[in-house]
mmCIF file with all atom_site columns, C-alpha atoms in Angstrom:
data_model
loop_
_atom_site.group_PDB
_atom_site.id
_atom_site.type_symbol
_atom_site.label_atom_id
_atom_site.label_alt_id
_atom_site.label_comp_id
_atom_site.label_asym_id
_atom_site.label_entity_id
_atom_site.label_seq_id
_atom_site.pdbx_PDB_ins_code
_atom_site.Cartn_x
_atom_site.Cartn_y
_atom_site.Cartn_z
_atom_site.occupancy
_atom_site.B_iso_or_equiv
_atom_site.pdbx_formal_charge
_atom_site.auth_seq_id
_atom_site.auth_comp_id
_atom_site.auth_asym_id
_atom_site.auth_atom_id
_atom_site.pdbx_PDB_model_num
ATOM 1  C CA . UNK Z 1 1  ? -0.495  10.082  -15.554 1.00 39.00 ? 1  UNK Z CA 1
ATOM 2  C CA . UNK Z 1 2  ? -2.921  12.141  -16.080 1.00 42.00 ? 2  UNK Z CA 1
ATOM 3  C CA . UNK Z 1 3  ? -1.788  16.048  -17.070 1.00 42.00 ? 3  UNK Z CA 1
ATOM 4  C CA . UNK Z 1 4  ? -2.457  16.967  -14.675 1.00 45.00 ? 4  UNK Z CA 1
ATOM 5  C CA . UNK Z 1 5  ? -0.538  14.554  -12.417 1.00 49.00 ? 5  UNK Z CA 1
ATOM 6  C CA . UNK Z 1 6  ? 2.413   15.511  -14.323 1.00 48.00 ? 6  UNK Z CA 1
ATOM 7  C CA . UNK Z 1 7  ? 1.905   19.234  -13.449 1.00 44.00 ? 7  UNK Z CA 1
ATOM 8  C CA . UNK Z 1 8  ? 2.147   17.969  -9.723  1.00 47.00 ? 8  UNK Z CA 1
ATOM 9  C CA . UNK Z 1 9  ? 4.729   15.317  -10.366 1.00 48.00 ? 9  UNK Z CA 1
ATOM 10 C CA . UNK Z 1 10 ? 6.980   18.440  -11.355 1.00 49.00 ? 10 UNK Z CA 1
ATOM 11 C CA . UNK Z 1 11 ? 6.126   21.145  -9.377  1.00 45.00 ? 11 UNK Z CA 1
ATOM 12 C CA . UNK Z 1 12 ? 5.192   19.554  -6.065  1.00 48.00 ? 12 UNK Z CA 1
ATOM 13 C CA . UNK Z 1 13 ? 7.750   16.484  -6.626  1.00 53.00 ? 13 UNK Z CA 1
ATOM 14 C CA . UNK Z 1 14 ? 6.299   12.806  -5.289  1.00 61.00 ? 14 UNK Z CA 1
ATOM 15 C CA . UNK Z 1 15 ? 3.069   13.656  -4.844  1.00 59.00 ? 15 UNK Z CA 1
ATOM 16 C CA . UNK Z 1 16 ? 2.050   10.780  -3.667  1.00 59.00 ? 16 UNK Z CA 1
ATOM 17 C CA . UNK Z 1 17 ? 5.124   9.511   -1.299  1.00 63.00 ? 17 UNK Z CA 1
ATOM 18 C CA . UNK Z 1 18 ? 3.953   12.852  0.630   1.00 66.00 ? 18 UNK Z CA 1
ATOM 19 C CA . UNK Z 1 19 ? 0.629   11.552  0.903   1.00 62.00 ? 19 UNK Z CA 1
ATOM 20 C CA . UNK Z 1 20 ? 2.330   7.790   1.785   1.00 65.00 ? 20 UNK Z CA 1
ATOM 21 C CA . UNK Z 1 21 ? 3.551   10.042  4.632   1.00 68.00 ? 21 UNK Z CA 1
ATOM 22 C CA . UNK Z 1 22 ? 1.326   12.392  5.369   1.00 66.00 ? 22 UNK Z CA 1
ATOM 23 C CA . UNK Z 1 23 ? -0.949  9.437   5.814   1.00 66.00 ? 23 UNK Z CA 1
ATOM 24 C CA . UNK Z 1 24 ? 0.443   6.946   7.767   1.00 63.00 ? 24 UNK Z CA 1
ATOM 25 C CA . UNK Z 1 25 ? 3.828   8.824   8.198   1.00 65.00 ? 25 UNK Z CA 1
ATOM 26 C CA . UNK Z 1 26 ? 7.382   8.531   6.934   1.00 63.00 ? 26 UNK Z CA 1
ATOM 27 C CA . UNK Z 1 27 ? 8.831   4.878   8.822   1.00 64.00 ? 27 UNK Z CA 1
ATOM 28 C CA . UNK Z 1 28 ? 6.139   1.820   9.749   1.00 64.00 ? 28 UNK Z CA 1
ATOM 29 C CA . UNK Z 1 29 ? 7.014   -1.648  10.380  1.00 63.00 ? 29 UNK Z CA 1
ATOM 30 C CA . UNK Z 1 30 ? 7.200   -4.880  7.737   1.00 63.00 ? 30 UNK Z CA 1
ATOM 31 C CA . UNK Z 1 31 ? 5.782   -7.718  9.457   1.00 61.00 ? 31 UNK Z CA 1
ATOM 32 C CA . UNK Z 1 32 ? 5.082   -9.260  5.978   1.00 59.00 ? 32 UNK Z CA 1
ATOM 33 C CA . UNK Z 1 33 ? 9.194   -9.397  6.004   1.00 60.00 ? 33 UNK Z CA 1
ATOM 34 C CA . UNK Z 1 34 ? 10.842  -10.989 8.889   1.00 61.00 ? 34 UNK Z CA 1
ATOM 35 C CA . UNK Z 1 35 ? 9.735   -6.776  10.927  1.00 61.00 ? 35 UNK Z CA 1
ATOM 36 C CA . UNK Z 1 36 ? 12.529  -4.646  9.423   1.00 68.00 ? 36 UNK Z CA 1
ATOM 37 C CA . UNK Z 1 37 ? 11.750  -1.065  8.935   1.00 74.00 ? 37 UNK Z CA 1
ATOM 38 C CA . UNK Z 1 38 ? 9.868   0.639   5.892   1.00 73.00 ? 38 UNK Z CA 1
ATOM 39 C CA . UNK Z 1 39 ? 10.397  4.284   4.838   1.00 72.00 ? 39 UNK Z CA 1
ATOM 40 C CA . UNK Z 1 40 ? 8.129   5.617   2.495   1.00 72.00 ? 40 UNK Z CA 1
ATOM 41 C CA . UNK Z 1 41 ? 10.592  5.912   -0.360  1.00 75.00 ? 41 UNK Z CA 1
ATOM 42 C CA . UNK Z 1 42 ? 9.528   2.724   -1.158  1.00 75.00 ? 42 UNK Z CA 1
ATOM 43 C CA . UNK Z 1 43 ? 6.515   4.314   -2.072  1.00 76.00 ? 43 UNK Z CA 1
ATOM 44 C CA . UNK Z 1 44 ? 8.097   6.577   -4.307  1.00 77.00 ? 44 UNK Z CA 1
ATOM 45 C CA . UNK Z 1 45 ? 7.925   4.983   -8.121  1.00 82.00 ? 45 UNK Z CA 1
ATOM 46 C CA . UNK Z 1 46 ? 4.003   4.730   -7.180  1.00 84.00 ? 46 UNK Z CA 1
ATOM 47 C CA . UNK Z 1 47 ? 1.291   5.779   -9.128  1.00 86.00 ? 47 UNK Z CA 1
ATOM 48 C CA . UNK Z 1 48 ? -1.207  4.484   -6.838  1.00 84.00 ? 48 UNK Z CA 1
ATOM 49 C CA . UNK Z 1 49 ? -1.250  3.593   -3.379  1.00 84.00 ? 49 UNK Z CA 1
ATOM 50 C CA . UNK Z 1 50 ? -3.652  1.150   -1.430  1.00 87.00 ? 50 UNK Z CA 1
ATOM 51 C CA . UNK Z 1 51 ? -4.261  1.385   2.628   1.00 85.00 ? 51 UNK Z CA 1
ATOM 52 C CA . UNK Z 1 52 ? -6.104  -2.194  2.914   1.00 88.00 ? 52 UNK Z CA 1
ATOM 53 C CA . UNK Z 1 53 ? -7.923  -2.933  6.494   1.00 87.00 ? 53 UNK Z CA 1
ATOM 54 C CA . UNK Z 1 54 ? -7.612  -6.303  7.371   1.00 88.00 ? 54 UNK Z CA 1
ATOM 55 C CA . UNK Z 1 55 ? -7.557  -9.091  10.009  1.00 87.00 ? 55 UNK Z CA 1
ATOM 56 C CA . UNK Z 1 56 ? -7.348  -12.846 10.608  1.00 87.00 ? 56 UNK Z CA 1
ATOM 57 C CA . UNK Z 1 57 ? -10.463 -13.168 12.556  1.00 87.00 ? 57 UNK Z CA 1
ATOM 58 C CA . UNK Z 1 58 ? -12.419 -11.372 9.435   1.00 88.00 ? 58 UNK Z CA 1
ATOM 59 C CA . UNK Z 1 59 ? -14.111 -13.650 7.531   1.00 91.00 ? 59 UNK Z CA 1
ATOM 60 C CA . UNK Z 1 60 ? -15.142 -11.010 5.018   1.00 92.00 ? 60 UNK Z CA 1
ATOM 61 C CA . UNK Z 1 61 ? -11.622 -9.496  4.861   1.00 89.00 ? 61 UNK Z CA 1
ATOM 62 C CA . UNK Z 1 62 ? -10.128 -12.781 4.375   1.00 90.00 ? 62 UNK Z CA 1
ATOM 63 C CA . UNK Z 1 63 ? -12.364 -13.390 1.189   1.00 93.00 ? 63 UNK Z CA 1
ATOM 64 C CA . UNK Z 1 64 ? -11.843 -10.291 0.257   1.00 94.00 ? 64 UNK Z CA 1
ATOM 65 C CA . UNK Z 1 65 ? -7.021  -10.361 0.166   1.00 92.00 ? 65 UNK Z CA 1
ATOM 66 C CA . UNK Z 1 66 ? -7.560  -12.965 -2.273  1.00 93.00 ? 66 UNK Z CA 1
ATOM 67 C CA . UNK Z 1 67 ? -9.419  -10.863 -4.449  1.00 95.00 ? 67 UNK Z CA 1
ATOM 68 C CA . UNK Z 1 68 ? -7.176  -7.340  -3.716  1.00 94.00 ? 68 UNK Z CA 1
ATOM 69 C CA . UNK Z 1 69 ? -4.162  -9.542  -5.117  1.00 93.00 ? 69 UNK Z CA 1
ATOM 70 C CA . UNK Z 1 70 ? -5.493  -10.574 -8.569  1.00 95.00 ? 70 UNK Z CA 1
ATOM 71 C CA . UNK Z 1 71 ? -6.495  -6.564  -8.482  1.00 93.00 ? 71 UNK Z CA 1
ATOM 72 C CA . UNK Z 1 72 ? -3.272  -5.960  -7.431  1.00 92.00 ? 72 UNK Z CA 1
ATOM 73 C CA . UNK Z 1 73 ? -1.233  -7.968  -10.062 1.00 94.00 ? 73 UNK Z CA 1
ATOM 74 C CA . UNK Z 1 74 ? -3.530  -6.956  -13.084 1.00 94.00 ? 74 UNK Z CA 1
ATOM 75 C CA . UNK Z 1 75 ? -3.002  -3.928  -12.380 1.00 92.00 ? 75 UNK Z CA 1
ATOM 76 C CA . UNK Z 1 76 ? 0.793   -4.272  -12.045 1.00 91.00 ? 76 UNK Z CA 1
ATOM 77 C CA . UNK Z 1 77 ? 1.014   -6.695  -15.461 1.00 92.00 ? 77 UNK Z CA 1
ATOM 78 C CA . UNK Z 1 78 ? -0.120  -3.462  -16.905 1.00 89.00 ? 78 UNK Z CA 1
ATOM 79 C CA . UNK Z 1 79 ? 2.583   -0.827  -16.505 1.00 85.00 ? 79 UNK Z CA 1
ATOM 80 C CA . UNK Z 1 80 ? 0.785   1.052   -13.942 1.00 83.00 ? 80 UNK Z CA 1
ATOM 81 C CA . UNK Z 1 81 ? 3.346   1.435   -10.620 1.00 87.00 ? 81 UNK Z CA 1
ATOM 82 C CA . UNK Z 1 82 ? 0.189   -0.162  -6.948  1.00 89.00 ? 82 UNK Z CA 1
ATOM 83 C CA . UNK Z 1 83 ? 1.167   -0.350  -4.139  1.00 86.00 ? 83 UNK Z CA 1
ATOM 84 C CA . UNK Z 1 84 ? -0.805  -1.416  -1.148  1.00 87.00 ? 84 UNK Z CA 1
ATOM 85 C CA . UNK Z 1 85 ? -0.190  -0.534  1.929   1.00 83.00 ? 85 UNK Z CA 1
ATOM 86 C CA . UNK Z 1 86 ? -1.419  -4.502  4.298   1.00 84.00 ? 86 UNK Z CA 1
ATOM 87 C CA . UNK Z 1 87 ? -2.920  -2.130  7.546   1.00 81.00 ? 87 UNK Z CA 1
ATOM 88 C CA . UNK Z 1 88 ? -3.386  -5.085  9.715   1.00 82.00 ? 88 UNK Z CA 1
ATOM 89 C CA . UNK Z 1 89 ? -6.056  -5.220  13.289  1.00 83.00 ? 89 UNK Z CA 1
ATOM 90 C CA . UNK Z 1 90 ? -4.668  -8.271  14.652  1.00 83.00 ? 90 UNK Z CA 1
ATOM 91 C CA . UNK Z 1 91 ? -3.500  -8.014  18.057  1.00 82.00 ? 91 UNK Z CA 1
ATOM 92 C CA . UNK Z 1 92 ? -0.667  -10.032 17.483  1.00 80.00 ? 92 UNK Z CA 1
ATOM 93 C CA . UNK Z 1 93 ? 1.719   -10.413 15.736  1.00 77.00 ? 93 UNK Z CA 1
ATOM 94 C CA . UNK Z 1 94 ? 1.238   -14.256 15.918  1.00 81.00 ? 94 UNK Z CA 1
ATOM 95 C CA . UNK Z 1 95 ? -2.420  -13.366 14.224  1.00 83.00 ? 95 UNK Z CA 1
ATOM 96 C CA . UNK Z 1 96 ? -0.845  -11.301 12.317  1.00 78.00 ? 96 UNK Z CA 1
ATOM 97 C CA . UNK Z 1 97 ? 1.702   -14.042 10.303  1.00 76.00 ? 97 UNK Z CA 1
ATOM 98 C CA . UNK Z 1 98 ? -1.471  -16.651 10.747  1.00 79.00 ? 98 UNK Z CA 1
ATOM 99 C CA . UNK Z 1 99 ? -3.537  -14.876 8.372   1.00 75.00 ? 99 UNK Z CA 1
#
């Protein structure tokens, strides 16, 4: 974390969590884990947050997803805290689950 990030966290609170709330709101559905709700609190410890737009019907997306998973694991193993928000462009929950 750079000095600027430390300053911003000290002065502005959890900047990452506030940015997530600004972009997607403070509460959304977790389709991957029993359809429960997730709040922006889930990202309060994240240093990095990515939003990944994808769908089961998109071959390039399906090819990229394993690459993203490997990147996610590598970053988190190095001590950083990365979270990815999967923004599904599927038509319904069944298509999402198929992915």
